Short mmCIF file of C-alpha atoms in Angstrom, two decimals:
data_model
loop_
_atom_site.label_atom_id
_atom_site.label_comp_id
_atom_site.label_asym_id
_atom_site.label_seq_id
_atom_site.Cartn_x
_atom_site.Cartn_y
_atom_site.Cartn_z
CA UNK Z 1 14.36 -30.31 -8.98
CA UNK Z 2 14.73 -29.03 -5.28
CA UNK Z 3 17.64 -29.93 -3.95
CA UNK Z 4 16.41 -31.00 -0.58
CA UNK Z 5 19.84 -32.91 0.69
CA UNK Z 6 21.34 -29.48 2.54
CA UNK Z 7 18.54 -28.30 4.96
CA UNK Z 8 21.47 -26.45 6.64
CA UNK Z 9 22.37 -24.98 3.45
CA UNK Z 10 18.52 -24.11 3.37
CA UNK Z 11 18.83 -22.40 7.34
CA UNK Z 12 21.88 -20.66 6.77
CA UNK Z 13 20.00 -18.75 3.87
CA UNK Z 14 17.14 -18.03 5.69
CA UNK Z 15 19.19 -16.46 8.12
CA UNK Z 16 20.94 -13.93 6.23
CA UNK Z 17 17.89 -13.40 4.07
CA UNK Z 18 16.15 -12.54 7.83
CA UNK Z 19 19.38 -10.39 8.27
CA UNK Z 20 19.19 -8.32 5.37
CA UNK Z 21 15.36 -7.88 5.90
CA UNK Z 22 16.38 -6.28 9.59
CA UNK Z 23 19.02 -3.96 7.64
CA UNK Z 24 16.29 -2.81 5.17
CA UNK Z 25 14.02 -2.69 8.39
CA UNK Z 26 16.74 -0.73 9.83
CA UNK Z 27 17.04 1.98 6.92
CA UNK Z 28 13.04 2.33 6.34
CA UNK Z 29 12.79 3.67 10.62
CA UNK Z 30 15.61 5.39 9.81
CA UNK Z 31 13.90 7.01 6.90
CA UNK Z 32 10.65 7.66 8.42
CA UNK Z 33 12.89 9.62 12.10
CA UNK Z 34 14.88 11.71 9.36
CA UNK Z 35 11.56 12.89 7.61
CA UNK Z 36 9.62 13.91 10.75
CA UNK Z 37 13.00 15.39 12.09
CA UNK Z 38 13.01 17.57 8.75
CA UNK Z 39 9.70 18.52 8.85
CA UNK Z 40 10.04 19.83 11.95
CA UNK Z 41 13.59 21.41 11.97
CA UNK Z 42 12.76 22.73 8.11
CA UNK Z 43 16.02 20.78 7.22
CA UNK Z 44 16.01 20.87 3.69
CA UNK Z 45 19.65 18.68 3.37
CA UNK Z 46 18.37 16.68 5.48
CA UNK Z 47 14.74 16.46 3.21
CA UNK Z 48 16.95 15.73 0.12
CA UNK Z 49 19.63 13.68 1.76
CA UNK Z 50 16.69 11.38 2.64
CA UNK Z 51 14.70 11.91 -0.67
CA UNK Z 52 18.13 10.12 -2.74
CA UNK Z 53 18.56 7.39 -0.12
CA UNK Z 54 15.11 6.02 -0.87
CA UNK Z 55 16.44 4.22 -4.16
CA UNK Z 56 18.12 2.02 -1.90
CA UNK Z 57 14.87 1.03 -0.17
CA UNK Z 58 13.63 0.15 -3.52
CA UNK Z 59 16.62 -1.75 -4.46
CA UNK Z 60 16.83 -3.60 -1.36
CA UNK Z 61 13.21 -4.81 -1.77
CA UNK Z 62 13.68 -6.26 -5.34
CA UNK Z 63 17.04 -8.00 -3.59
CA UNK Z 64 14.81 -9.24 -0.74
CA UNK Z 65 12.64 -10.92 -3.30
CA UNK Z 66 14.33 -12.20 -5.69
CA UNK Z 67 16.65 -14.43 -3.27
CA UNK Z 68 12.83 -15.60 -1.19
CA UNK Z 69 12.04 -16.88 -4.13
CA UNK Z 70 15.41 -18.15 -5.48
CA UNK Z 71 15.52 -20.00 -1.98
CA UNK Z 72 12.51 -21.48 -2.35
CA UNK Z 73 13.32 -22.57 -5.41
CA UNK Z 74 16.56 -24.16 -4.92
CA UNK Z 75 15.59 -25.85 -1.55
CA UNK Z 76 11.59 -26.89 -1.95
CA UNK Z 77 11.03 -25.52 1.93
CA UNK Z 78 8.02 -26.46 3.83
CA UNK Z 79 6.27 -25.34 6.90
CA UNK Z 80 7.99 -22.60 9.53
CA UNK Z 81 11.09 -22.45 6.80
CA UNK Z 82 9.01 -21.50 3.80
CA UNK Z 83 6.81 -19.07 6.86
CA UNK Z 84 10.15 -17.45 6.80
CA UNK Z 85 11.34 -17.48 3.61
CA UNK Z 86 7.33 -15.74 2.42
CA UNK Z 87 7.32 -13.36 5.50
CA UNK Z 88 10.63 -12.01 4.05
CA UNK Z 89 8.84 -10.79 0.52
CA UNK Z 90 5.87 -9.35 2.64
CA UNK Z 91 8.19 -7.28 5.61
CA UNK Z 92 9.97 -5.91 2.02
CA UNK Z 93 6.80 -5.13 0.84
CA UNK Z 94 5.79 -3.12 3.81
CA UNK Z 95 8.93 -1.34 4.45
CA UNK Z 96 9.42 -0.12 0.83
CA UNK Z 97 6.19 1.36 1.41
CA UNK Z 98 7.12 3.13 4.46
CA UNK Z 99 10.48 4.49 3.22
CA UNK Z 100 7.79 5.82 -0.19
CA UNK Z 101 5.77 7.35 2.34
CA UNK Z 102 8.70 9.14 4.75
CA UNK Z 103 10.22 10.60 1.17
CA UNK Z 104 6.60 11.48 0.17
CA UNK Z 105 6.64 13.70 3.53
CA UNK Z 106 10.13 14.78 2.99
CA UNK Z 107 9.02 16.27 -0.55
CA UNK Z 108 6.27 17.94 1.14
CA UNK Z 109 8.21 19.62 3.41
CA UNK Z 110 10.38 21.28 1.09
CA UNK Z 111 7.52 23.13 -0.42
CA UNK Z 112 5.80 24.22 2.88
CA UNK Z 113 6.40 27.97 3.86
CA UNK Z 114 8.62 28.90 5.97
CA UNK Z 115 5.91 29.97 8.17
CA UNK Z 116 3.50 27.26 9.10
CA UNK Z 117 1.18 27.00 12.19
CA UNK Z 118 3.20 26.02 15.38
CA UNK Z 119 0.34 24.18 17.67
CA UNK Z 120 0.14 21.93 14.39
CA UNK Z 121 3.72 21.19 13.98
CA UNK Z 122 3.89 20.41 16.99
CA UNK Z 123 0.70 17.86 17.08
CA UNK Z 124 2.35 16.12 13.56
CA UNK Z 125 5.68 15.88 15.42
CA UNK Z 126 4.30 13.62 18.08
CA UNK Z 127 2.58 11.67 15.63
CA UNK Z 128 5.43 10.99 14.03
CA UNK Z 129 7.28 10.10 16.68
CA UNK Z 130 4.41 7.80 17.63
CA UNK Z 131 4.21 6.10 13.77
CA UNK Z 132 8.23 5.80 13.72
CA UNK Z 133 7.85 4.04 17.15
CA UNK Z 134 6.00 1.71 16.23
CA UNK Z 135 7.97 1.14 13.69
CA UNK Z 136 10.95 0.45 15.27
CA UNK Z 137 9.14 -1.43 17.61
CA UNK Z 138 7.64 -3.45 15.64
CA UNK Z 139 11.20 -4.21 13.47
CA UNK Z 140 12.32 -5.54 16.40
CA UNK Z 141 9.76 -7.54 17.09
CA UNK Z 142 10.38 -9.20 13.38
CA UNK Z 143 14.35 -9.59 14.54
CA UNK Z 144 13.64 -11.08 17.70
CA UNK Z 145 10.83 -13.09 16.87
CA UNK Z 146 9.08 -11.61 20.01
CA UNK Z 147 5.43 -12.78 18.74
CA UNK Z 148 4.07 -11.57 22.28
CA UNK Z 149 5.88 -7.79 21.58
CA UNK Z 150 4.21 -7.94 18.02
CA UNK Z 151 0.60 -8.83 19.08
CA UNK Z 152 1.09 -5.63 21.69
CA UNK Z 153 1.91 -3.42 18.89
CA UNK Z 154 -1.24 -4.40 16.48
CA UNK Z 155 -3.70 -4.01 19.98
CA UNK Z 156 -2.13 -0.46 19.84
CA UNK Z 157 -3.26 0.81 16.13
CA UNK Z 158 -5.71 3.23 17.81
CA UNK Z 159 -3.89 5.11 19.11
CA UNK Z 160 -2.32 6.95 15.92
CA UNK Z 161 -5.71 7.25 14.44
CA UNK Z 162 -7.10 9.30 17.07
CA UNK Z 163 -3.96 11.57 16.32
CA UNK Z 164 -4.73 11.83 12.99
CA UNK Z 165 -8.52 12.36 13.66
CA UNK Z 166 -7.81 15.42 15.92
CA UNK Z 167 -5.21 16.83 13.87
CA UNK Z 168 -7.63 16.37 10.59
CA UNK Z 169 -10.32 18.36 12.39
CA UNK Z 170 -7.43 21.21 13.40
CA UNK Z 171 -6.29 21.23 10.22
CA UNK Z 172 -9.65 21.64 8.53
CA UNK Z 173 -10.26 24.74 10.87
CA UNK Z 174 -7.01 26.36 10.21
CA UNK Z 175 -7.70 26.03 6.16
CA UNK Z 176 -11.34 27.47 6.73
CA UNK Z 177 -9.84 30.50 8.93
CA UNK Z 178 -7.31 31.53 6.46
CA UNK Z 179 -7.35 31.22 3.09
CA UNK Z 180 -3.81 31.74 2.73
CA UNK Z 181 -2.87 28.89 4.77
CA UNK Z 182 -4.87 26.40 2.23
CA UNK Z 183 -1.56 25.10 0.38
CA UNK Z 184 -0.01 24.20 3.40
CA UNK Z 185 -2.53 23.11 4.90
CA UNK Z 186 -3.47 20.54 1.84
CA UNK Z 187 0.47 19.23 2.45
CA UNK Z 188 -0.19 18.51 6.24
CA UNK Z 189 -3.14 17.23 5.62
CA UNK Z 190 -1.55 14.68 3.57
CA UNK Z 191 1.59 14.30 5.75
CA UNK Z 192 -0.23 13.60 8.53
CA UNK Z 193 -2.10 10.51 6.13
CA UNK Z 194 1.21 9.50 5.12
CA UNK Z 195 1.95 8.93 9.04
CA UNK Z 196 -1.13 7.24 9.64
CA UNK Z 197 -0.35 4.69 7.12
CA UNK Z 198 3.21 4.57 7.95
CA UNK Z 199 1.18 3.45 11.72
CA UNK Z 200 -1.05 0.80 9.53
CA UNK Z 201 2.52 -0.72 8.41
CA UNK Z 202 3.31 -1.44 11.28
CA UNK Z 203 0.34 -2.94 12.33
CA UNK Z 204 0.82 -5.17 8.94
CA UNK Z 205 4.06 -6.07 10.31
CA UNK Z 206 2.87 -7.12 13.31
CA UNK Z 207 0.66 -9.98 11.62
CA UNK Z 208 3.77 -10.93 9.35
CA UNK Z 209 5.66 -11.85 12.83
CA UNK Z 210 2.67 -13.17 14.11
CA UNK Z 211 1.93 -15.49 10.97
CA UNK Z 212 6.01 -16.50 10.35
CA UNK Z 213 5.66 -17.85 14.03
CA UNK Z 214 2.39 -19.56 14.04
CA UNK Z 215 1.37 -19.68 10.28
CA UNK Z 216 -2.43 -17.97 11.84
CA UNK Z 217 -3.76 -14.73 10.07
CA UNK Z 218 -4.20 -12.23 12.76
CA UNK Z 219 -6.83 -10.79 10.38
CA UNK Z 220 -9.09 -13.97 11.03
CA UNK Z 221 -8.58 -14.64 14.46
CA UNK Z 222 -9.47 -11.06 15.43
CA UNK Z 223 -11.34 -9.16 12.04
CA UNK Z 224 -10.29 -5.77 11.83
CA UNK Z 225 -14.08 -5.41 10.41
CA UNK Z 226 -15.47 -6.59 13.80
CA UNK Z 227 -13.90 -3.49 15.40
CA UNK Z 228 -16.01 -0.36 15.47
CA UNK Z 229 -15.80 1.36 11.96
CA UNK Z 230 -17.74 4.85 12.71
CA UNK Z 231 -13.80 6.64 11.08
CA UNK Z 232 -14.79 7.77 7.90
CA UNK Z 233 -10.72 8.77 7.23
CA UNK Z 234 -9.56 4.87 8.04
CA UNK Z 235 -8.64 3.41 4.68
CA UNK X 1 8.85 -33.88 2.24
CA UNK X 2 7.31 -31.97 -1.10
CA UNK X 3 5.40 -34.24 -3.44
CA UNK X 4 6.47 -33.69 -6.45
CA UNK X 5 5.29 -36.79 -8.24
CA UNK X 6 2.21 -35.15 -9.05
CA UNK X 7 3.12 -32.01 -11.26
CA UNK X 8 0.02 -32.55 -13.12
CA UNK X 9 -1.95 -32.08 -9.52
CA UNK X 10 0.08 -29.01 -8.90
CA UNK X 11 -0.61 -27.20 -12.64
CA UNK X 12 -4.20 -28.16 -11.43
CA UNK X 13 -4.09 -26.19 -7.87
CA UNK X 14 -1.72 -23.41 -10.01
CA UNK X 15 -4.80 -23.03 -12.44
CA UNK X 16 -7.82 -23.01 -9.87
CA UNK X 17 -5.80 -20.32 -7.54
CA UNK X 18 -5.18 -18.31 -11.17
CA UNK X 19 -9.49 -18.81 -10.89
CA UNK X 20 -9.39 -17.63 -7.82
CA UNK X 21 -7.38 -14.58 -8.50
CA UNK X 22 -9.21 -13.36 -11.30
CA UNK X 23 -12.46 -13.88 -9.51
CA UNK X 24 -11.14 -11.33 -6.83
CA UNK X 25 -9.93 -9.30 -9.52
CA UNK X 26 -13.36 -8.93 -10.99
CA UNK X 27 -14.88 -7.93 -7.42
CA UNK X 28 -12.30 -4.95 -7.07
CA UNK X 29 -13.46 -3.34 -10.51
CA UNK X 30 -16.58 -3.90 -9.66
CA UNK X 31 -15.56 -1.82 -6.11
CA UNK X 32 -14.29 0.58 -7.90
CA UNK X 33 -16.15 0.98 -10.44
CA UNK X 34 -19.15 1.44 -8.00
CA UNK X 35 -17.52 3.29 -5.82
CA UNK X 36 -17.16 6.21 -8.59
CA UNK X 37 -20.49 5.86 -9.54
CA UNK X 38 -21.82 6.05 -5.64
CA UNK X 39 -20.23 9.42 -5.32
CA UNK X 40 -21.13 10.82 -9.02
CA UNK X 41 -24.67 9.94 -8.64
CA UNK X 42 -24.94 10.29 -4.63
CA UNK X 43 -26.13 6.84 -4.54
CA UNK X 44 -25.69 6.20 -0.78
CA UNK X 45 -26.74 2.47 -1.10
CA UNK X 46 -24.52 1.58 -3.64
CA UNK X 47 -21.84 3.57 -1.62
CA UNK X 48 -22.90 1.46 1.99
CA UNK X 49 -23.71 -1.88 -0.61
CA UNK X 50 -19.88 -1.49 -1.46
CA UNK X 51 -18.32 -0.82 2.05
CA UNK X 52 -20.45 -4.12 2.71
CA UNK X 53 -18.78 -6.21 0.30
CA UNK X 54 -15.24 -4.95 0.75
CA UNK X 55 -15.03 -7.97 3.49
CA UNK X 56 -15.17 -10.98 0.89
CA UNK X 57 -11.52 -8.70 -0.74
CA UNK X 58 -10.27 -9.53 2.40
CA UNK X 59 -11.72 -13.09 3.09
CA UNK X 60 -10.38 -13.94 -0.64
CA UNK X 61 -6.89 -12.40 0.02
CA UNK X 62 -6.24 -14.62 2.89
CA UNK X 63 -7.39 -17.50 0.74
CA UNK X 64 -5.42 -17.06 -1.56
CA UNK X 65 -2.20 -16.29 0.09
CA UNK X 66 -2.87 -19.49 2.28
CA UNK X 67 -3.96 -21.57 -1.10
CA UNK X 68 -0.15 -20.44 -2.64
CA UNK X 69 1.80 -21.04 0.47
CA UNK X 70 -0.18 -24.79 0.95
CA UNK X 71 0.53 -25.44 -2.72
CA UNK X 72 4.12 -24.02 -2.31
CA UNK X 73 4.78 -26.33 0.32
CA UNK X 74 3.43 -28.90 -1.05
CA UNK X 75 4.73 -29.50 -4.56
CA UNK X 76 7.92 -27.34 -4.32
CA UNK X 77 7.35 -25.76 -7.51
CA UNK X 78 10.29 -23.78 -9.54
CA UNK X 79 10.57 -21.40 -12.05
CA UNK X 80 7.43 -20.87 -13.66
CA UNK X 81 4.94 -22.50 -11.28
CA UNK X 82 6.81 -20.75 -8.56
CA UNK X 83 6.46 -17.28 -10.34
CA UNK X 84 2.70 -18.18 -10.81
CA UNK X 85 2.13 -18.80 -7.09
CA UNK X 86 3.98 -15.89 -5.92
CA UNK X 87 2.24 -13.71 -8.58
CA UNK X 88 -1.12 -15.09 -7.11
CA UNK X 89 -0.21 -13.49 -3.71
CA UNK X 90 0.84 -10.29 -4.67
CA UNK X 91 -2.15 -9.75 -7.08
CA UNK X 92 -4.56 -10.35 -3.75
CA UNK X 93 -2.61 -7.47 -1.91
CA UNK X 94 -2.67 -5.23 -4.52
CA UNK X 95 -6.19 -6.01 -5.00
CA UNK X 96 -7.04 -6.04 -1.74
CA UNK X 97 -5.54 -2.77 -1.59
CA UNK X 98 -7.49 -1.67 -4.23
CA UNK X 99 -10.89 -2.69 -2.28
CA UNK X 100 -10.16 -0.74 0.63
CA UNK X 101 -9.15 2.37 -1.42
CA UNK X 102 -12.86 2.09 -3.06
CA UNK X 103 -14.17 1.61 -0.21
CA UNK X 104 -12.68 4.51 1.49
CA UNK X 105 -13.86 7.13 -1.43
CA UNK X 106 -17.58 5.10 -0.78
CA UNK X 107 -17.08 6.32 2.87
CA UNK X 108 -16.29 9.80 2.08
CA UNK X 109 -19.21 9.69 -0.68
CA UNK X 110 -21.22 9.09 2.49
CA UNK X 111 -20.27 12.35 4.01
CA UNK X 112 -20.14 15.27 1.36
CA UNK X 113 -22.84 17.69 1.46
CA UNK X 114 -25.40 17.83 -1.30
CA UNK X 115 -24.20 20.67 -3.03
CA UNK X 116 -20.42 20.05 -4.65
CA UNK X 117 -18.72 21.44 -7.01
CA UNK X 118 -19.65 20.25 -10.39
CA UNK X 119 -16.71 20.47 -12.13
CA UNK X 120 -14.90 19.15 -9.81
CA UNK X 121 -17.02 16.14 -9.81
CA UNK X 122 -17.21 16.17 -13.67
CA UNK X 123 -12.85 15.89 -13.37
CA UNK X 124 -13.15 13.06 -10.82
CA UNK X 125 -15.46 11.22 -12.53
CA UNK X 126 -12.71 11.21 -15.87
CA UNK X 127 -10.13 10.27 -13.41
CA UNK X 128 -12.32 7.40 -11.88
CA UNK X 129 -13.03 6.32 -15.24
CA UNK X 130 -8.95 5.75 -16.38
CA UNK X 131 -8.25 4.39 -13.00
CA UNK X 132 -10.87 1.91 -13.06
CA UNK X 133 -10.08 1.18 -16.49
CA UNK X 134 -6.12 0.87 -15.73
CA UNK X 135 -7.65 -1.93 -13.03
CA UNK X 136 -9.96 -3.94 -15.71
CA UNK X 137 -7.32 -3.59 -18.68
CA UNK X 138 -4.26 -5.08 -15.85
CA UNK X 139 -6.39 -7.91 -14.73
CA UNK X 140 -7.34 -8.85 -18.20
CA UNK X 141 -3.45 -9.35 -19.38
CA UNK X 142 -3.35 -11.35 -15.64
CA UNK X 143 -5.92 -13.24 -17.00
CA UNK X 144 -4.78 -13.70 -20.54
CA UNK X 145 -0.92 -13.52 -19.35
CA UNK X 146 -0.77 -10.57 -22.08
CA UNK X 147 2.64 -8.97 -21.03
CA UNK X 148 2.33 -6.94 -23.71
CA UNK X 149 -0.92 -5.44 -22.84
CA UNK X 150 0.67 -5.17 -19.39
CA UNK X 151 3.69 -3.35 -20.63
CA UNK X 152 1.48 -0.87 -22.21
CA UNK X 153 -0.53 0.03 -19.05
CA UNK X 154 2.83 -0.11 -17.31
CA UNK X 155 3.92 2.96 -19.68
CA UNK X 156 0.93 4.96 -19.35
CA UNK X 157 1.17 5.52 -15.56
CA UNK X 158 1.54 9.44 -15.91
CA UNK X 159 -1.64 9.95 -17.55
CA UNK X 160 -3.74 9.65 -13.73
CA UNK X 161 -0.85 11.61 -12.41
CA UNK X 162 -1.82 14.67 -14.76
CA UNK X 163 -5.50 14.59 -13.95
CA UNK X 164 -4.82 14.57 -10.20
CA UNK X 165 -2.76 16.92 -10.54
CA UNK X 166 -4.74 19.83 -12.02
CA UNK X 167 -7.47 18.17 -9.76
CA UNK X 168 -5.52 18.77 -6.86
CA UNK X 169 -4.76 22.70 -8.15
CA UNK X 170 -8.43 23.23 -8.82
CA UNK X 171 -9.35 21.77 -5.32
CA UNK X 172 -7.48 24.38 -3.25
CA UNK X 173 -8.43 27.27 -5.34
CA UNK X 174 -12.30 26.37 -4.77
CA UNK X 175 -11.21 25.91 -0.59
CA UNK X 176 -9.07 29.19 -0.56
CA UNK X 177 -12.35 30.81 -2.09
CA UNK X 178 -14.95 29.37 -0.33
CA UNK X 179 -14.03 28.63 3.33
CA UNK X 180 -17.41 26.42 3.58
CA UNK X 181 -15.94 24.30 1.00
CA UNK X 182 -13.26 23.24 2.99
CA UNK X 183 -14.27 20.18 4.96
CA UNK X 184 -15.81 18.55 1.21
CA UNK X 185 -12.56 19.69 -0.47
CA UNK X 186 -10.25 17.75 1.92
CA UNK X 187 -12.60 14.80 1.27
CA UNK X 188 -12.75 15.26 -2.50
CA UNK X 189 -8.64 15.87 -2.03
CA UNK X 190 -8.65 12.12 -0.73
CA UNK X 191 -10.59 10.79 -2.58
CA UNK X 192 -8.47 12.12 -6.15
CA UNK X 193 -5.28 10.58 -4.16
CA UNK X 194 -7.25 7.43 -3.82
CA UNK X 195 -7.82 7.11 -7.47
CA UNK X 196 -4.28 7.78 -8.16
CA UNK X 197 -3.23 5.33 -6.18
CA UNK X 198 -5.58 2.87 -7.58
CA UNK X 199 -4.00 3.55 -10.66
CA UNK X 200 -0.24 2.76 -9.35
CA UNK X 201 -1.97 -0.26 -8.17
CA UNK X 202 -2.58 -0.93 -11.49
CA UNK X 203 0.77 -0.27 -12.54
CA UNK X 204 2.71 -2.90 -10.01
CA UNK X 205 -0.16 -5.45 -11.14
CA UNK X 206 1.67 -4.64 -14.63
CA UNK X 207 4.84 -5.56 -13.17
CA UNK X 208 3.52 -8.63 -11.27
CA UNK X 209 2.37 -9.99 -14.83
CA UNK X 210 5.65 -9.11 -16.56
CA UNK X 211 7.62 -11.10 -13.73
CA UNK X 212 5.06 -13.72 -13.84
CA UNK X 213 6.08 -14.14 -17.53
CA UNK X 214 9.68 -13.86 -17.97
CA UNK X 215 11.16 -13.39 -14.13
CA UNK X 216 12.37 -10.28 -14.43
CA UNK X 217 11.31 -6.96 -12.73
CA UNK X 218 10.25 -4.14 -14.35
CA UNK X 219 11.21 -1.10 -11.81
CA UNK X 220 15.07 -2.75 -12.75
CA UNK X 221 14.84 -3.19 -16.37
CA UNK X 222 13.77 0.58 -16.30
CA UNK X 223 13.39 1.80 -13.02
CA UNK X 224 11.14 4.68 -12.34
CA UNK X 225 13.23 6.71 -10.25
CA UNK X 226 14.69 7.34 -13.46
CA UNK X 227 11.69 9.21 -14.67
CA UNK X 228 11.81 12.90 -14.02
CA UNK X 229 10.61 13.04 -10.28
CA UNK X 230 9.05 16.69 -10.16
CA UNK X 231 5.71 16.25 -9.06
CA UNK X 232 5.82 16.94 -5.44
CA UNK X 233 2.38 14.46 -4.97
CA UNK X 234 3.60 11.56 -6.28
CA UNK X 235 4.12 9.32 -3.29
#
């Protein structure tokens, strides 16, 4: 039976569970700045250092869920509460996924060749940059319950896609002019994915503050599908 | 207030959102399942017929994730029922996720030149096969709450990992080779990676059906990180 006589009992464990969503929040950007930095510096510590600290990711999101649903649970919420307590599981969700993703680069990088094409690196890095942005961004937006900062961020999910569609078409070119560079070019190919989706994260972020606050699907207000869908590469 | 003097009402709403979930869950095999077939046999209507559909996945995903939350709020289930709620929502986003992934390869189908690589296509088409067969056999032990069945398919995760891997080898030989190839090798490259990940799809849809039925999670009861972690490609 929920034991519904300590709604402060109830708020005081929303907030902490909200608290320990913004640390996890907090490691995953961390993650995804440390594997873009070691990409580009060829830090190979740095690569591995970030490669181990995953399992806490991991760990973290099992911790996230199991006390959202022990919470709801114990205290039967309803409404904005339960918004919360549900939001938690699903910013988890995305940010495990994100912290998979920056380790997924990080193990790419430590197999690239020491000598890969600059113009490229240098096109990745700002993507990066752009996908942990928004990232951070976007965390923020979940701490502060800035709805308005959120909605900003998902109008914005362009913007890395036409990064990845110019650096796809560079890439493609490089691999076609020389043979040799085909490994590496398969990894960036695939690291610069993995920062596109790390970019779609955030944009799935952005509708979990936008739904904890209002309890709307940003999905079904504005369709993704009713946007123009010519990108064959957009998952 | 939760109304929990109807618990017969809520196993009722528990059982038609179960339905619902294995209705969706019988539209992404179908996605995928066509979605293999559209590129083996060129089949550019099936291919566009599939990229078509992929918007009732997504209508049904928010339907169900608002149907659980409604029914959460309303009856204040615990233990079981709860599991079975929160089960409900994480099956529609990994089978949502599993839509959009088929519908991606459909995309890409779309795109390849006539002439590919046969036995390239002959490998994809084995790897399609297990990863759309990991999908059916998963949503059958949802359906049938078979945690044993979903313990098995839990333990056989490496076998798509091996095909996409020597996929992945074979794929850049045939681009370092043939420098036309490229542009269809980076799309057949995606498209493998899709299928893979279809196939962990089907693996936390394993775990989803093991927490439904006993509350515990199966990345802690034998965590994967554990596994030997060699293969650069897993994500």
């Amino acid at each position: 039976m929920n034991d519904m006589s300590s709604p402060s009992l109830c708020a005081e464990e929303l907030s902490r569970l909200a608290a320990e969503v913004a640390r996890m929040g907090g490691l995953a950007e961390t993650q995804v700045v440390d594997a873009v930095e070691g990409l580009i510096r060829r830090d190979s510590v740095q690569a591995s250092a970030l490669i181990e600290r995953d399992l806490h990711l991991d760990a973290q999101q099992v911790d996230i869920e199991r006390r959202a649903i022990a919470l709801i649970g114990r205290y039967g919420p309803e409404g904005a509460d339960l918004r919360r307590a549900v939001s938690a599981m699903k910013m988890a969700g995305n940010l495990e996924r994100c912290g998979d993703l920056a380790r997924n680069i990080a193990k790419r990088s430590l197999i690239l060749s020491p000598v890969e094409p600059k113009g490229i690196m240098r096109a990745l890095e700002r993507m990066g940059r752009i996908a942990a942005g928004r990232l951070s961004d976007v965390v923020d937006a979940y701490v502060g319950r800035e709805v308005e900062q959120a909605l900003s961020i998902w109008r914005r999910d362009e913007e890395i896609d036409d990064h990845y569609e110019s650096l796809f078409a560079e890439l493609l070119e490089l691999m076609r002019r020389d043979p040799a560079s085909v490994g590496d070019g398969a990894h960036l190919l695939f690291i610069a994915k993995n920062l596109e989706r790390i970019g779609d994260h955030a944009t799935n972020i952005a509708e979990v503050v936008y739904f904890e606050a209002t309890g709307l699907d940003l999905t079904v207000e504005r369709p993704k599908w009713s946007l123009p869908d010519a990108v064959v590469t957009d998952s």
